[in-house]
Short mmCIF file of N, CA and C and ligand atoms in Angstrom, two decimals:
data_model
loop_
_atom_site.label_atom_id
_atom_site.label_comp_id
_atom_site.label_asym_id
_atom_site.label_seq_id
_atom_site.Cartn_x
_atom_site.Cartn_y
_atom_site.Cartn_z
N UNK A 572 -24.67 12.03 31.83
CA UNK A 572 -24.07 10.72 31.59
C UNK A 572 -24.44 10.19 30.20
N UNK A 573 -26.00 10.50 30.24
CA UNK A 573 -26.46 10.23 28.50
C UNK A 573 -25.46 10.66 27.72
N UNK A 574 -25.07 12.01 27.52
CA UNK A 574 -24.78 12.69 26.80
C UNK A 574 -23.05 12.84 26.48
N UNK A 575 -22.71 12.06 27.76
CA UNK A 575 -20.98 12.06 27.45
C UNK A 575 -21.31 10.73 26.78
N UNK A 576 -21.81 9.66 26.87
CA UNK A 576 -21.86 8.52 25.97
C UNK A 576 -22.35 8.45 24.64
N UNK A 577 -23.15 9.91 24.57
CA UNK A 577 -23.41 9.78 23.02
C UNK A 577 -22.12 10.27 22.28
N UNK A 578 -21.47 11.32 23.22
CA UNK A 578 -20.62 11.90 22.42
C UNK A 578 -19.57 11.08 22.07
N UNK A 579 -19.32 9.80 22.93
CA UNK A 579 -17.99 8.56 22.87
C UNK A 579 -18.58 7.87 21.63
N UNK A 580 -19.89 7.68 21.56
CA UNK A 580 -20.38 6.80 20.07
C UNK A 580 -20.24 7.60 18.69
N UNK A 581 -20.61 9.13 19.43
CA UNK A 581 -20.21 9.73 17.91
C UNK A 581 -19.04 9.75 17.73
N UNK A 582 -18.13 9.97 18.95
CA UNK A 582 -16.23 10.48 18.27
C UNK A 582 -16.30 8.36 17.36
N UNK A 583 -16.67 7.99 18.17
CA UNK A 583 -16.15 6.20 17.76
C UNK A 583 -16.63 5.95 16.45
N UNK A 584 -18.07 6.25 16.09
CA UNK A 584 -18.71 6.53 14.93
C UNK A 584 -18.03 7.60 13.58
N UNK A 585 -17.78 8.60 14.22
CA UNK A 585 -16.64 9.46 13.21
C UNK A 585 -15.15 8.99 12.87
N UNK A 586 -14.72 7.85 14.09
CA UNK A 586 -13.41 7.59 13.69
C UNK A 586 -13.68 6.36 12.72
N UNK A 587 -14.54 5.43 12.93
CA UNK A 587 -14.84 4.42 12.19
C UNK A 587 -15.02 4.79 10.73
N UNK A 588 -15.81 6.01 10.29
CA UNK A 588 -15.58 6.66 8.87
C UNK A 588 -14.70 7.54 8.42
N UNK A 589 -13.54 7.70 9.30
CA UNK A 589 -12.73 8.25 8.76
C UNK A 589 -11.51 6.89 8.40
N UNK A 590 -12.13 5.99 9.15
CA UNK A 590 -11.01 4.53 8.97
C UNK A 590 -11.61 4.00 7.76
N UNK A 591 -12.66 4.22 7.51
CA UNK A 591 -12.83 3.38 6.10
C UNK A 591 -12.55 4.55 5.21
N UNK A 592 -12.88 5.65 5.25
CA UNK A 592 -11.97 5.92 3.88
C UNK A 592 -10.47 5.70 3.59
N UNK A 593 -9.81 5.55 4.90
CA UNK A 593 -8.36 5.38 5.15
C UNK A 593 -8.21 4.38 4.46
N UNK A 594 -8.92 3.46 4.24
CA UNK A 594 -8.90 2.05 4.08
C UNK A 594 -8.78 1.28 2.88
N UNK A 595 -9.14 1.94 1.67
CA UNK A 595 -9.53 1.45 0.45
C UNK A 595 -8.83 2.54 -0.44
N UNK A 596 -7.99 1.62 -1.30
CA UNK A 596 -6.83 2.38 -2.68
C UNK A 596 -7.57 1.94 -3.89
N UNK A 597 -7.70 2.81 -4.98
CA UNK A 597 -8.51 2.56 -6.15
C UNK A 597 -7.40 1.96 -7.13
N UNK A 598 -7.62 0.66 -8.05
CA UNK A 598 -6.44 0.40 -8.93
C UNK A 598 -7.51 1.32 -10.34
N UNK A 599 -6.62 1.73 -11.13
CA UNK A 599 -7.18 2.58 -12.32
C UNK A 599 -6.60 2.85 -13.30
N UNK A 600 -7.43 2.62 -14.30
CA UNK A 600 -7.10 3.12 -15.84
C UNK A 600 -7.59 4.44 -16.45
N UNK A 601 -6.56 5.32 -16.38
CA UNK A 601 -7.09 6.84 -16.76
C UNK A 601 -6.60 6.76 -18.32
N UNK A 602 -6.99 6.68 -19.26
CA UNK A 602 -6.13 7.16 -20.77
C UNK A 602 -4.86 6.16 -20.79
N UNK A 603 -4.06 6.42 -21.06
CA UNK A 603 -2.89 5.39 -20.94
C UNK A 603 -2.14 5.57 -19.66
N UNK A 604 -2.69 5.74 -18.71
CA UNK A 604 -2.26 5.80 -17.19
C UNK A 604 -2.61 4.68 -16.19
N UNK A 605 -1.77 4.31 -16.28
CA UNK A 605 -2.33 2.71 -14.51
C UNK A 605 -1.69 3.37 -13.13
N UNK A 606 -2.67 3.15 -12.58
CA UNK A 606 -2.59 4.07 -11.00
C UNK A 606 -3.33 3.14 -10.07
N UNK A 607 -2.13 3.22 -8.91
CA UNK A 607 -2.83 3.45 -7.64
C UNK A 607 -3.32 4.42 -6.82
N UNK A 608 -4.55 4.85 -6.52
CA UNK A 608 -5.21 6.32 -5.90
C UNK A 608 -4.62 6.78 -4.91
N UNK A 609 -3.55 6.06 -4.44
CA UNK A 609 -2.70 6.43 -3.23
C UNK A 609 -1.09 5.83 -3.71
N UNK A 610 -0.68 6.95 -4.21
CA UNK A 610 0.53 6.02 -4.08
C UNK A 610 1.73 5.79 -2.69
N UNK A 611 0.96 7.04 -1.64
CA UNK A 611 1.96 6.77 -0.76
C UNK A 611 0.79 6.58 0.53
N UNK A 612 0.09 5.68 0.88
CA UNK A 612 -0.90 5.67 2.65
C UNK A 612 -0.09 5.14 3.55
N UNK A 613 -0.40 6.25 4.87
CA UNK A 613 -0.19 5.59 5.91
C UNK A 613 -1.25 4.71 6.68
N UNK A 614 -0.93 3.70 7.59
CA UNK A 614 -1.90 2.69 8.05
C UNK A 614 -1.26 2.47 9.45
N UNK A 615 -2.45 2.41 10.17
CA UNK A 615 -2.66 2.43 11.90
C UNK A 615 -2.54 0.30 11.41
N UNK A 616 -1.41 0.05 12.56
CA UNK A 616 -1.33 -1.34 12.78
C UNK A 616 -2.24 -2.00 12.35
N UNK A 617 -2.51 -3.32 12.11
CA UNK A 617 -3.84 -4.02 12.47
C UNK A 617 -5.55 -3.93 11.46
N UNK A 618 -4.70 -2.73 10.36
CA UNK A 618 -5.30 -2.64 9.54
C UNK A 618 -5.79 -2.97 8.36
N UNK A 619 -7.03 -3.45 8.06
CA UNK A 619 -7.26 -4.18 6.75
C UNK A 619 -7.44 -2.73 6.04
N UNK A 620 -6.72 -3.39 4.65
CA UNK A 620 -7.11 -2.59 3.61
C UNK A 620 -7.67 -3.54 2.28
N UNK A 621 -8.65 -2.35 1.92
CA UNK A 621 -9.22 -3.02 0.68
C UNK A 621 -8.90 -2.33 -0.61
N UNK A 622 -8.42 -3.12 -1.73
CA UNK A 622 -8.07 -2.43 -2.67
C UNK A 622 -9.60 -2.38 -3.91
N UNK A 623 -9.78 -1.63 -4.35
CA UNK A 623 -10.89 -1.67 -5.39
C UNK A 623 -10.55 -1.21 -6.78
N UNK A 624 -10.51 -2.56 -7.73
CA UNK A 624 -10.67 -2.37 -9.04
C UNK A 624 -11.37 -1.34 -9.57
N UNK A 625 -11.04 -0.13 -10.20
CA UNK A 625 -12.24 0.89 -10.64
C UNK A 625 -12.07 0.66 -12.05
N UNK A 626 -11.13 0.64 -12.73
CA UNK A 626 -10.84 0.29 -14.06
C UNK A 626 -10.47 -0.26 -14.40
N UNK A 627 -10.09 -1.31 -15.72
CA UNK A 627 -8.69 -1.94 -16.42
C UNK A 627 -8.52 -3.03 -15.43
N UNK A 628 -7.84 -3.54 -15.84
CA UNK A 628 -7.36 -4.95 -14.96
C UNK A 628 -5.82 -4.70 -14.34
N UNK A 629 -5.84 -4.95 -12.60
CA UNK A 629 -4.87 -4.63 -11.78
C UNK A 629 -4.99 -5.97 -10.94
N UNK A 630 -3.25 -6.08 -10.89
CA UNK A 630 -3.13 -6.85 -9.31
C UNK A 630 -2.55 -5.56 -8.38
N UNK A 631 -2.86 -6.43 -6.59
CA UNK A 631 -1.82 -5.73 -5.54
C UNK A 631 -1.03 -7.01 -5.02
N UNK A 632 0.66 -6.25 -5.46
CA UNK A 632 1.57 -7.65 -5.18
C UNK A 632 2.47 -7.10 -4.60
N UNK A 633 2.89 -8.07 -3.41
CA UNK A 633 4.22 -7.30 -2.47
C UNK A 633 5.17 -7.49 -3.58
N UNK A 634 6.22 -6.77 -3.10
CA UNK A 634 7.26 -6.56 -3.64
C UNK A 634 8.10 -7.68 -2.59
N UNK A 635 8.44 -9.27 -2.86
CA UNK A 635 8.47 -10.18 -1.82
C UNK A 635 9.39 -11.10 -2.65
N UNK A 636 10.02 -11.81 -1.96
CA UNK A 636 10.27 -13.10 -2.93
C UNK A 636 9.76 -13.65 -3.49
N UNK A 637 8.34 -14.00 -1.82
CA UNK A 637 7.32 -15.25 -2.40
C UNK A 637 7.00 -15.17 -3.98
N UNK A 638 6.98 -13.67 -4.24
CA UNK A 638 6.28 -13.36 -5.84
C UNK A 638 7.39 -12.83 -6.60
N UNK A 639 8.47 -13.52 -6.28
CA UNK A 639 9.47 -13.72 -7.02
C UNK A 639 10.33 -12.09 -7.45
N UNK A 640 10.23 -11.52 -6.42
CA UNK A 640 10.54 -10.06 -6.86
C UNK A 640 11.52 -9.54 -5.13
N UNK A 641 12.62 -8.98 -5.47
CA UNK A 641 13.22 -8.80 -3.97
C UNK A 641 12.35 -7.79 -3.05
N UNK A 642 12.83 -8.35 -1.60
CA UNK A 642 12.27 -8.56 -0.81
C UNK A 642 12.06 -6.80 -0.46
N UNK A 643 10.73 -5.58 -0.49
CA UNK A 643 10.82 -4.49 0.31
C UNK A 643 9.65 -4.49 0.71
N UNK A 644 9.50 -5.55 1.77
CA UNK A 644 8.32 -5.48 2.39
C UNK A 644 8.85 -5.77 3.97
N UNK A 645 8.85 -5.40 5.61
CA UNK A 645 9.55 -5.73 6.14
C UNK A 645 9.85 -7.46 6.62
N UNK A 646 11.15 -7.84 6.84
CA UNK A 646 11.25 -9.18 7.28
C UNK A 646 10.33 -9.93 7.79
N UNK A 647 9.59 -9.64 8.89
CA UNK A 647 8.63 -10.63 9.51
C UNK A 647 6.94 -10.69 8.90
N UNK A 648 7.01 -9.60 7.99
CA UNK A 648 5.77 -9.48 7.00
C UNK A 648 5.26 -10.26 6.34
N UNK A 649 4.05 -10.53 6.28
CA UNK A 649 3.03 -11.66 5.28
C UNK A 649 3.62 -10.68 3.87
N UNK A 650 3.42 -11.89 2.85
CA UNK A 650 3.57 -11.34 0.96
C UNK A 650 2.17 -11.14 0.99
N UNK A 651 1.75 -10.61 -0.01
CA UNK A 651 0.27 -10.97 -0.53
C UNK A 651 0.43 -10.33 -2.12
N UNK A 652 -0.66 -11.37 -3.04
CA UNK A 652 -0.80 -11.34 -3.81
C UNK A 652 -2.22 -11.41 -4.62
N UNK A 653 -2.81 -10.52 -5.07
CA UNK A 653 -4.20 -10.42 -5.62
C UNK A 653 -4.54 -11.36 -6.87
N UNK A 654 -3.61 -11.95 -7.15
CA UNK A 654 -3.70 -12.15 -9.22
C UNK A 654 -4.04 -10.55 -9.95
N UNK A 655 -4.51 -11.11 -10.87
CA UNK A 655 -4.74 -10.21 -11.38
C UNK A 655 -6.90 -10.21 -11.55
N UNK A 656 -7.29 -8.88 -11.64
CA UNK A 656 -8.64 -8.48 -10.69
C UNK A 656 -8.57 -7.93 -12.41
N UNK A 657 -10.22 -8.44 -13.03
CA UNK A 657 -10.30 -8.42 -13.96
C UNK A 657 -11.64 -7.46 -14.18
N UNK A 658 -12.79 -7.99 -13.35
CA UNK A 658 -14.14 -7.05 -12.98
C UNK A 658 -13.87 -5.55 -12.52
N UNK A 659 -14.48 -4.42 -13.15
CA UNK A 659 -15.15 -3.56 -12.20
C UNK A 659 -15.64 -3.52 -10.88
N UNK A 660 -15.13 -3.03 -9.56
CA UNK A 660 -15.55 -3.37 -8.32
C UNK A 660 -15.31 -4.36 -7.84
N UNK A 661 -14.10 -5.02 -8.44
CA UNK A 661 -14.09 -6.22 -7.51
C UNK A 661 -12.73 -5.73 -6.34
N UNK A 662 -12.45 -6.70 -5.56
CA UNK A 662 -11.80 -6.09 -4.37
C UNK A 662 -10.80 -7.12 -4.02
N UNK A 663 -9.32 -6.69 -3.07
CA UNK A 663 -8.54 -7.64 -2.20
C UNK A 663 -8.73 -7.03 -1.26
N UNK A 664 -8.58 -7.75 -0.05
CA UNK A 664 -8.30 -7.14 1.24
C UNK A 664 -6.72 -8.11 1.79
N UNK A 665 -5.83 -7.17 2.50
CA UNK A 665 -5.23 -7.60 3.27
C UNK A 665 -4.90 -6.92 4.61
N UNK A 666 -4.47 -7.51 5.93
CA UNK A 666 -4.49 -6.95 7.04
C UNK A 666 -3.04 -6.49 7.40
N UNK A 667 -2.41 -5.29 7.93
CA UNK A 667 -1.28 -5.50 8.12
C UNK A 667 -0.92 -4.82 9.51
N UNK A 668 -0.49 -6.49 10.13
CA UNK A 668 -0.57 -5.81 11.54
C UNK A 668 1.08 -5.78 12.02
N UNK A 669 2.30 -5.60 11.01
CA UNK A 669 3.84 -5.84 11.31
C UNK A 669 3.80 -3.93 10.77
N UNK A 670 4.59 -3.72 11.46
CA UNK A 670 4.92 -2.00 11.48
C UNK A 670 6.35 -2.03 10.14
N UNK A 671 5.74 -0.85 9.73
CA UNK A 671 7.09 -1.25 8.61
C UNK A 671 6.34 -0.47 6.91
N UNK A 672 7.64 -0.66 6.39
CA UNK A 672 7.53 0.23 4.99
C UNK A 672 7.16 -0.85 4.12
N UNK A 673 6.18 -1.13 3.55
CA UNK A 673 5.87 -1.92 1.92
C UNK A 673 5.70 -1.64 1.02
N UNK A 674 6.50 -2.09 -0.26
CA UNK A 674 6.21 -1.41 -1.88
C UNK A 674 5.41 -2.68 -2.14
N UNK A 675 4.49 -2.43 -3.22
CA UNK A 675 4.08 -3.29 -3.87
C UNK A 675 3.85 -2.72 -5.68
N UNK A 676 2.73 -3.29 -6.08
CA UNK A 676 2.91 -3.04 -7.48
C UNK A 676 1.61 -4.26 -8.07
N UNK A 677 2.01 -3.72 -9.04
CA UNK A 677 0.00 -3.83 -10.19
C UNK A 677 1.18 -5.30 -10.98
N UNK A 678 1.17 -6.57 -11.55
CA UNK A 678 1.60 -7.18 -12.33
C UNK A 678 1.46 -7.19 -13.91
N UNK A 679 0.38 -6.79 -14.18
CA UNK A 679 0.62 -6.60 -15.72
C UNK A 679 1.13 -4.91 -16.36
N UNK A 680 1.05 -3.38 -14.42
CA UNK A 680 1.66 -2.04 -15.27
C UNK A 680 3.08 -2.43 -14.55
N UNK A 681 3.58 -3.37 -13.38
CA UNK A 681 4.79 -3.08 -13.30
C UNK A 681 6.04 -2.14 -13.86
N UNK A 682 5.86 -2.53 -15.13
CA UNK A 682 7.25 -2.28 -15.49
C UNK A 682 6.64 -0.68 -16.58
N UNK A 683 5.30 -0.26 -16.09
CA UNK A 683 4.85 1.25 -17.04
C UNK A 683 4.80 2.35 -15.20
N UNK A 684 5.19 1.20 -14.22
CA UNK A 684 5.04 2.64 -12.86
C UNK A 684 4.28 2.12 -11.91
N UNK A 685 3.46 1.32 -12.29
CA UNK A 685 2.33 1.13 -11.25
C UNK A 685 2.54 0.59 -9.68
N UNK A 686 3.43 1.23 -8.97
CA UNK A 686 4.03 0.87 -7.91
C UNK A 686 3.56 1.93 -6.61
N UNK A 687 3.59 1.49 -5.49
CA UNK A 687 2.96 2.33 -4.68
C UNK A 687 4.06 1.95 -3.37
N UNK A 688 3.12 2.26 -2.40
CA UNK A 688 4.40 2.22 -1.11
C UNK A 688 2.71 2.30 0.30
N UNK A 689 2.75 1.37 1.44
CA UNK A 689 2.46 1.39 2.59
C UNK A 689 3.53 2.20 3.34
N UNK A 690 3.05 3.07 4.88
CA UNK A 690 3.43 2.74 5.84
C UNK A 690 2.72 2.72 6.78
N UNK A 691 3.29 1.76 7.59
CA UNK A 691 2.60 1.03 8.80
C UNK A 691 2.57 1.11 9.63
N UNK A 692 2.45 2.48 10.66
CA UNK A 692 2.73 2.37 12.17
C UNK A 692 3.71 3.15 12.46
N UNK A 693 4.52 3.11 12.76
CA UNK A 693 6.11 3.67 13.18
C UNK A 693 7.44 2.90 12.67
N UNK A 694 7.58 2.87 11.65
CA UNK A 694 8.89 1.71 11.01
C UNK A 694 9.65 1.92 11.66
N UNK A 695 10.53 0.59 11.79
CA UNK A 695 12.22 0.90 12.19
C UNK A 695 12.70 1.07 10.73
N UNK A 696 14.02 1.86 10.91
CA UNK A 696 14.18 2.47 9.83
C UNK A 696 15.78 1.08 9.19
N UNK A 697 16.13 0.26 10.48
CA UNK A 697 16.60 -0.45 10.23
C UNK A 697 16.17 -1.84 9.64
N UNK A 698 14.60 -1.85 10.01
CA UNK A 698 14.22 -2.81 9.50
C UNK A 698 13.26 -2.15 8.10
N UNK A 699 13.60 -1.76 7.28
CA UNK A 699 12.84 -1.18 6.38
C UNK A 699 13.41 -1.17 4.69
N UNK A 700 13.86 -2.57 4.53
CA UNK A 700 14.20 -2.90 3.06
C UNK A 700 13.37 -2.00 1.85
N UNK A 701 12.35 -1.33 2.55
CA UNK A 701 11.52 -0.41 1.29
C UNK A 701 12.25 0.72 1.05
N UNK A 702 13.21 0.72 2.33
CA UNK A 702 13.95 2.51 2.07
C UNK A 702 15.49 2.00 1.09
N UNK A 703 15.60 0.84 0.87
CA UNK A 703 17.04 1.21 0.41
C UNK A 703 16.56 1.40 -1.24
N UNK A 704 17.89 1.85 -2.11
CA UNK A 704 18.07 1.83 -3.27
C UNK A 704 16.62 0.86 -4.16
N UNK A 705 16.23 0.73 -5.26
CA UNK A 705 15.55 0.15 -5.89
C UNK A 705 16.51 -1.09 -6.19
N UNK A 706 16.23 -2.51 -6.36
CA UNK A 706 17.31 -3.38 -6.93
C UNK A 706 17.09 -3.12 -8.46
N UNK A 707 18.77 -3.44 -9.08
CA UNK A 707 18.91 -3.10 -10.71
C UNK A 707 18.00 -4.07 -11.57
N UNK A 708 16.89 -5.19 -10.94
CA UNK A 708 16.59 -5.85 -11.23
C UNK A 708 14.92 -5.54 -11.91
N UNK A 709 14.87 -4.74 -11.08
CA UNK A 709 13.63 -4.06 -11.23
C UNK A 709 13.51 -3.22 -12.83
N UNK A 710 12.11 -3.47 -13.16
CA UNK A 710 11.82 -2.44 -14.50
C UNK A 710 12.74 -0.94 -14.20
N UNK A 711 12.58 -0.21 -15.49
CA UNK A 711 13.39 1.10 -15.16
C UNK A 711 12.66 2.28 -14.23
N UNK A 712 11.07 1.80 -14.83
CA UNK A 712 10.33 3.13 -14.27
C UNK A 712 9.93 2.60 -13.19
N UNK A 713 10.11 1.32 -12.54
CA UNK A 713 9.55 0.94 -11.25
C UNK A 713 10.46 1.79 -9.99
N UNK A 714 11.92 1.28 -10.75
CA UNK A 714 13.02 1.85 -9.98
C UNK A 714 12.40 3.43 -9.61
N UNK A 715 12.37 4.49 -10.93
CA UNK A 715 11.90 5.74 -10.64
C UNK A 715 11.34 5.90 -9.85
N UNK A 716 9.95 5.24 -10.02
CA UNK A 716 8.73 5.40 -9.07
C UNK A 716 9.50 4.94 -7.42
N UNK A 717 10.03 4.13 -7.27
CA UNK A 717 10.47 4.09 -5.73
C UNK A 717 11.63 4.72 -5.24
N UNK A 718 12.40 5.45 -6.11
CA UNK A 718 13.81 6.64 -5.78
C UNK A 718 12.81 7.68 -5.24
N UNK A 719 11.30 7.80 -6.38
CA UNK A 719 10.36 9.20 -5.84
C UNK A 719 9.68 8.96 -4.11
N UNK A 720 8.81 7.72 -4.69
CA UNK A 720 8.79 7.38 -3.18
C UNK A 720 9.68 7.60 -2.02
N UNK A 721 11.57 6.96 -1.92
CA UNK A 721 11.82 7.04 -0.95
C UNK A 721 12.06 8.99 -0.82
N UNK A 722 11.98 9.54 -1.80
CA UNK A 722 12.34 10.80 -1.30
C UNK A 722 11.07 11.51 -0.60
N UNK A 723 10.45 11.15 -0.67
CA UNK A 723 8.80 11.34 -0.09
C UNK A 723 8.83 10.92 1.25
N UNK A 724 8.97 9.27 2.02
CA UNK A 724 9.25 8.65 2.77
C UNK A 724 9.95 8.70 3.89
N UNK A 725 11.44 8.43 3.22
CA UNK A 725 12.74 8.41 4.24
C UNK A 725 12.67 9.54 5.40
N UNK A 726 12.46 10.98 4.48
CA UNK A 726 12.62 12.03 6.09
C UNK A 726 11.65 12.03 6.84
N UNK A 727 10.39 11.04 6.31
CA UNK A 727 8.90 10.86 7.87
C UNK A 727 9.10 9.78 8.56
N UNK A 728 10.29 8.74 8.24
CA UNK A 728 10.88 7.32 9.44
C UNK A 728 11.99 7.91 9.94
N UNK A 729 12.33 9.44 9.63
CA UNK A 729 13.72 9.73 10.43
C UNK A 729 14.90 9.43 9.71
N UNK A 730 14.83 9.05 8.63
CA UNK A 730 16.34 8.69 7.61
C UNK A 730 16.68 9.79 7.39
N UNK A 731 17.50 10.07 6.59
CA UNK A 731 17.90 11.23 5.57
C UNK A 731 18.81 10.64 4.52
CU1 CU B 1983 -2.30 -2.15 -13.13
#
């Protein structure tokens, strides 16, 4: 009995560190490169993620109205917006417990790429404004970066 309960604390203990590495995207300045360390994670519901400044100065911003940019985050979804994260090691966290595809993006590399993509759970593929077209509104290379994304994307929600 000891021993099946140690083994439930270790599997619980091993899943708990495999959830925090899940958990945390590095924003970064390599040479003239701005990156997110993930540009494409998936995320179990209900999940906080923390983003960590490693280099250079980055925001994490939905791709939302609220922040004045069209909407590919899903409909019933919180926006969130970091400012812009100026320190070494400093951090955002946000939780995302709505199932669904989110782009977001860095505010001062926007328009050099710095765009990434959530998914959340099991998207509907109808509710998933992250899968359509880029709007013409968007920088040129943002657009790129999310044509690459959805080709990455679309065939793991079942689109084509
Ligand atoms: Cu950036």
């Amino acid at each position: 009995m000891t021993a099946a309960r140690n083994a439930d604390e270790l599997e619980a203990q091993a899943d708990a560190l495999q959830q925090q590495e899940d958990e945390r995207i590095g924003m970064v300045t390599v040479d003239s490169a701005y990156l997110f360390t993930a540009p494409v994670q998936w995320l179990e519901p209900g999940t906080t993620l923390t983003w960590v400044n490693e280099s250079g100065s980055h925001s994490t911003t939905a791709y939302a109205s609220a922040n004045d940019r069209p909407d590919r985050i899903p409909a019933n979804a919180e926006a969130w917006d970091s400012g812009v994260l100026t320190e070494e090691g400093a951090t955002f966290e946000h939780t995302f417990d709505e199932e669904g595809v989110y782009d977001y993006y860095c505010t001062p590399h926007e328009s050099l790429g710095m765009v990434a993509r959530l998914v959340v759970g099991t998207p509907n593929i109808e509710n998933s404004p992250a899968l359509a077209e880029p709007q013409s509104s968007l920088p040129d290379t943002a657009q790129e970066i999310i044509r690459g994304l959805n080709t990455l994307t679309v065939p793991m929600v079942g689109g084509n």
